[in-house]
Backbone as JSON, one array per atom type, in Angstrom:
{
  "sequence": "XXXXXXXXXXXXXXXXXXXXXXXXXXXXXXXXXXXXXXXXXXXXXXXXXXXXXXXXXXXXXXXXXXXXXXXXXXXXXXXXXXXXXXXXXXXXXXXXXXXXX",
  "N": [[-74.49, 64.38, -16.45], [-73.58, 63.09, -13.19], [-73.69, 62.18, -9.96], [-75.07, 64.44, -7.46], [-74.13, 67.07, -5.62], [-72.83, 65.95, -3.37], [-70.11, 65.45, -1.16], [-66.69, 65.43, -2.42], [-65.47, 63.08, -2.15], [-67.53, 61.2, -1.59], [-69.01, 61.46, -3.91], [-67.23, 60.59, -5.89], [-67.29, 57.9, -5.06], [-69.85, 57.02, -5.43], [-70.22, 57.74, -8.07], [-68.29, 56.18, -9.32], [-69.54, 53.65, -9.29], [-71.23, 54.02, -11.48], [-69.48, 54.51, -13.44], [-68.27, 51.99, -13.85], [-70.29, 50.39, -14.7], [-70.76, 51.62, -17.14], [-68.23, 51.33, -18.43], [-68.16, 48.58, -18.56], [-70.07, 48.05, -20.36], [-72.83, 47.57, -19.77], [-75.95, 48.1, -19.65], [-78.11, 46.86, -18.47], [-77.2, 46.35, -15.72], [-76.66, 49.15, -15.02], [-79.32, 50.03, -15.17], [-80.42, 48.51, -12.99], [-78.93, 49.69, -10.8], [-79.7, 52.36, -10.91], [-82.44, 51.86, -10.38], [-82.36, 51.36, -7.52], [-82.87, 53.44, -5.99], [-85.3, 55.83, -4.88], [-87.54, 57.23, -7.22], [-87.53, 59.99, -7.37], [-85.1, 60.56, -6.17], [-83.07, 59.51, -7.73], [-81.56, 60.9, -9.77], [-79.94, 62.53, -8.1], [-78.37, 60.61, -6.6], [-77.42, 58.83, -8.65], [-77.49, 59.57, -11.65], [-78.61, 62.33, -13.29], [-79.74, 62.14, -15.87], [-79.83, 59.26, -16.17], [-81.82, 57.56, -17.24], [-81.75, 58.18, -19.9], [-79.05, 57.56, -20.54], [-79.08, 54.93, -20.11], [-80.77, 54.14, -22.24], [-79.29, 54.97, -24.57], [-77.18, 53.27, -24.44], [-78.51, 50.79, -24.86], [-79.58, 51.34, -27.4], [-77.06, 51.75, -28.75], [-76.06, 49.16, -28.49], [-78.04, 47.68, -30.04], [-77.25, 48.56, -32.45], [-74.89, 47.38, -32.94], [-72.87, 47.74, -31.21], [-70.32, 46.66, -29.0], [-68.89, 47.2, -26.7], [-67.99, 49.43, -24.08], [-66.41, 52.49, -23.33], [-64.96, 54.57, -21.06], [-64.32, 57.89, -21.35], [-63.62, 60.26, -20.15], [-63.66, 61.45, -16.72], [-64.85, 63.72, -14.26], [-65.27, 66.1, -11.74], [-67.31, 68.81, -10.43], [-65.9, 70.41, -8.59], [-63.28, 70.28, -9.01], [-62.97, 72.2, -10.81], [-64.25, 74.4, -9.59], [-63.14, 74.53, -6.91], [-64.48, 74.09, -4.78], [-65.07, 71.47, -2.74], [-67.03, 70.31, -1.35], [-69.71, 70.02, -2.11], [-70.27, 68.5, -4.88], [-70.88, 68.11, -8.49], [-70.88, 65.31, -10.36], [-69.45, 64.31, -13.54], [-69.49, 62.6, -16.68], [-67.97, 61.27, -19.51], [-68.42, 59.27, -22.41], [-67.86, 56.52, -24.82], [-69.26, 54.19, -26.97], [-69.08, 51.2, -28.68], [-67.39, 49.11, -31.25], [-64.6, 48.42, -30.3], [-61.17, 47.93, -31.12], [-59.33, 47.1, -29.21], [-60.92, 46.2, -27.15], [-61.92, 43.9, -24.73]],
  "CA": [[-74.36, 64.6, -15.03], [-73.75, 61.96, -12.37], [-74.18, 62.45, -8.63], [-75.15, 65.86, -7.35], [-74.16, 67.83, -4.35], [-72.13, 65.28, -2.22], [-68.9, 65.92, -0.97], [-66.09, 64.95, -3.46], [-65.14, 61.66, -1.92], [-68.9, 60.46, -1.76], [-69.39, 61.61, -5.35], [-66.36, 59.58, -6.53], [-67.64, 56.52, -4.82], [-71.19, 56.8, -6.17], [-69.93, 57.95, -9.63], [-67.57, 55.0, -9.66], [-70.51, 52.67, -9.69], [-71.87, 54.23, -12.8], [-68.45, 54.21, -14.46], [-67.93, 50.71, -13.93], [-71.32, 49.87, -15.42], [-70.51, 52.15, -18.45], [-67.04, 50.63, -19.04], [-68.72, 47.17, -18.86], [-71.07, 48.19, -21.35], [-73.79, 46.95, -18.92], [-77.03, 48.8, -19.54], [-78.97, 46.21, -17.44], [-76.6, 46.8, -14.44], [-76.87, 50.45, -14.82], [-80.71, 50.3, -14.74], [-80.52, 48.02, -11.67], [-78.39, 50.61, -10.01], [-80.68, 53.38, -10.99], [-83.62, 51.51, -9.49], [-82.07, 51.03, -6.12], [-83.15, 54.8, -5.48], [-86.68, 56.29, -5.08], [-87.56, 57.87, -8.36], [-87.19, 61.45, -7.15], [-83.71, 60.62, -5.79], [-82.06, 58.83, -8.7], [-80.72, 61.88, -10.33], [-78.89, 62.87, -7.16], [-77.5, 59.53, -6.39], [-76.81, 58.09, -9.88], [-77.34, 60.47, -12.86], [-80.01, 62.96, -13.67], [-79.9, 61.59, -17.27], [-79.65, 58.01, -16.05], [-82.59, 56.78, -18.17], [-81.47, 58.44, -21.25], [-77.88, 56.98, -20.55], [-79.42, 53.44, -20.33], [-81.47, 54.05, -23.6], [-78.22, 55.14, -25.47], [-76.49, 51.96, -24.32], [-79.27, 49.79, -25.46], [-79.51, 51.66, -28.81], [-75.78, 51.32, -29.28], [-75.95, 47.57, -28.64], [-78.8, 47.28, -31.12], [-76.52, 49.08, -33.67], [-73.76, 46.68, -33.14], [-71.8, 48.15, -30.29], [-70.08, 45.43, -27.95], [-68.24, 47.56, -25.47], [-68.04, 50.81, -23.58], [-65.14, 53.15, -22.93], [-64.91, 55.91, -20.36], [-63.39, 58.82, -21.89], [-63.12, 61.19, -19.06], [-64.55, 61.67, -15.43], [-64.22, 64.69, -13.41], [-66.38, 66.72, -10.88], [-67.2, 70.23, -10.53], [-64.89, 70.84, -7.5], [-61.91, 70.45, -9.85], [-63.03, 73.8, -11.47], [-64.61, 75.56, -8.56], [-62.42, 74.47, -5.73], [-65.38, 73.78, -3.8], [-65.32, 70.0, -2.85], [-67.86, 70.01, -0.42], [-70.89, 69.83, -2.86], [-69.89, 68.55, -6.31], [-71.46, 67.42, -9.5], [-69.92, 64.46, -11.24], [-69.51, 64.4, -15.06], [-68.77, 61.52, -17.4], [-67.91, 61.19, -21.17], [-68.14, 57.87, -22.66], [-68.18, 56.19, -26.01], [-69.81, 52.95, -27.16], [-68.68, 50.81, -30.15], [-66.76, 47.94, -31.33], [-63.17, 48.96, -30.35], [-60.21, 46.89, -31.51], [-58.65, 46.61, -27.93], [-61.85, 45.83, -26.25], [-61.69, 42.39, -24.13]],
  "C": [[-74.47, 63.29, -14.36], [-74.37, 62.3, -10.91], [-74.28, 63.93, -8.49], [-75.13, 66.11, -5.88], [-73.61, 67.09, -3.12], [-70.89, 65.79, -2.24], [-67.91, 64.99, -1.98], [-65.75, 63.41, -3.39], [-66.38, 60.73, -1.99], [-69.11, 60.38, -3.24], [-68.62, 60.68, -6.03], [-66.92, 58.22, -6.4], [-68.87, 56.05, -5.49], [-70.87, 56.84, -7.67], [-69.16, 56.77, -10.17], [-68.39, 53.86, -10.03], [-70.99, 52.83, -11.09], [-70.71, 54.03, -13.86], [-68.11, 52.91, -14.8], [-69.08, 50.09, -14.78], [-71.17, 50.14, -17.12], [-69.36, 51.36, -19.06], [-67.33, 49.08, -19.38], [-69.56, 46.97, -19.91], [-72.35, 47.36, -20.96], [-74.95, 47.74, -18.59], [-78.05, 48.37, -18.37], [-78.47, 46.57, -16.05], [-76.87, 48.25, -13.99], [-78.33, 50.71, -14.38], [-80.93, 49.71, -13.18], [-79.95, 49.09, -10.63], [-79.27, 51.66, -9.87], [-81.9, 53.04, -10.17], [-83.39, 51.37, -8.17], [-82.65, 52.29, -5.26], [-84.39, 55.04, -5.64], [-86.58, 57.14, -6.29], [-87.09, 59.31, -8.3], [-85.7, 61.64, -6.7], [-82.66, 60.05, -6.75], [-81.15, 59.72, -9.32], [-79.64, 62.34, -9.38], [-77.98, 61.88, -6.79], [-76.79, 58.86, -7.58], [-76.53, 59.12, -10.83], [-78.64, 60.9, -13.04], [-80.47, 62.44, -15.07], [-79.77, 60.14, -17.33], [-80.49, 57.14, -17.21], [-82.19, 57.03, -19.55], [-80.1, 57.7, -21.48], [-78.11, 55.43, -21.07], [-79.9, 53.19, -21.77], [-80.37, 54.22, -24.72], [-77.48, 53.87, -25.54], [-77.08, 50.86, -24.94], [-79.33, 50.11, -26.93], [-78.26, 51.35, -29.42], [-75.54, 49.85, -29.41], [-76.81, 47.07, -29.75], [-78.13, 47.6, -32.47], [-75.19, 48.44, -33.91], [-72.64, 46.97, -32.14], [-71.5, 46.83, -29.31], [-69.3, 45.78, -26.94], [-68.32, 49.08, -25.33], [-66.68, 51.27, -23.39], [-65.57, 54.41, -22.34], [-63.84, 56.76, -20.93], [-62.73, 59.84, -20.91], [-64.21, 61.3, -17.88], [-63.96, 62.78, -14.75], [-65.61, 65.37, -12.63], [-66.25, 68.21, -10.79], [-66.16, 70.97, -9.65], [-63.59, 71.12, -8.15], [-61.81, 71.75, -10.45], [-63.31, 74.8, -10.48], [-63.78, 75.73, -7.37], [-63.16, 74.11, -4.58], [-65.61, 72.25, -3.79], [-66.31, 69.51, -1.83], [-69.37, 69.7, -0.94], [-70.72, 69.88, -4.31], [-70.88, 67.88, -7.24], [-70.62, 66.59, -10.16], [-70.33, 64.37, -12.71], [-68.76, 63.11, -15.64], [-68.93, 61.57, -18.8], [-67.59, 59.78, -21.53], [-68.39, 57.63, -24.22], [-68.52, 54.63, -26.11], [-69.53, 52.48, -28.61], [-68.15, 49.27, -30.1], [-65.16, 48.2, -31.47], [-62.16, 47.73, -30.38], [-59.54, 46.46, -30.16], [-59.55, 46.35, -26.83], [-61.79, 44.18, -26.0], [-63.03, 41.79, -24.45]]
}
């Protein structure tokens, strides 16, 4: 899960920052983004599993991954039809991709 209960446009903007860090395979940048918010608000603005996502990225790097790839992004309004208070979702993979820059 990424941002929680913002309108779809705000969620897309907030979630876009996470997508950029994931696609850039930048766990330090994601941590910096995560720490911009008070501890109790990080899950709402960034990702409720942000700490775990950062840990996965660091573990992937330790195991030899060199890049990240966003597989899919969506928000709950695309299913429910309610675009006033959505939850963002992201699927990603980390590895050594042949087409990585």
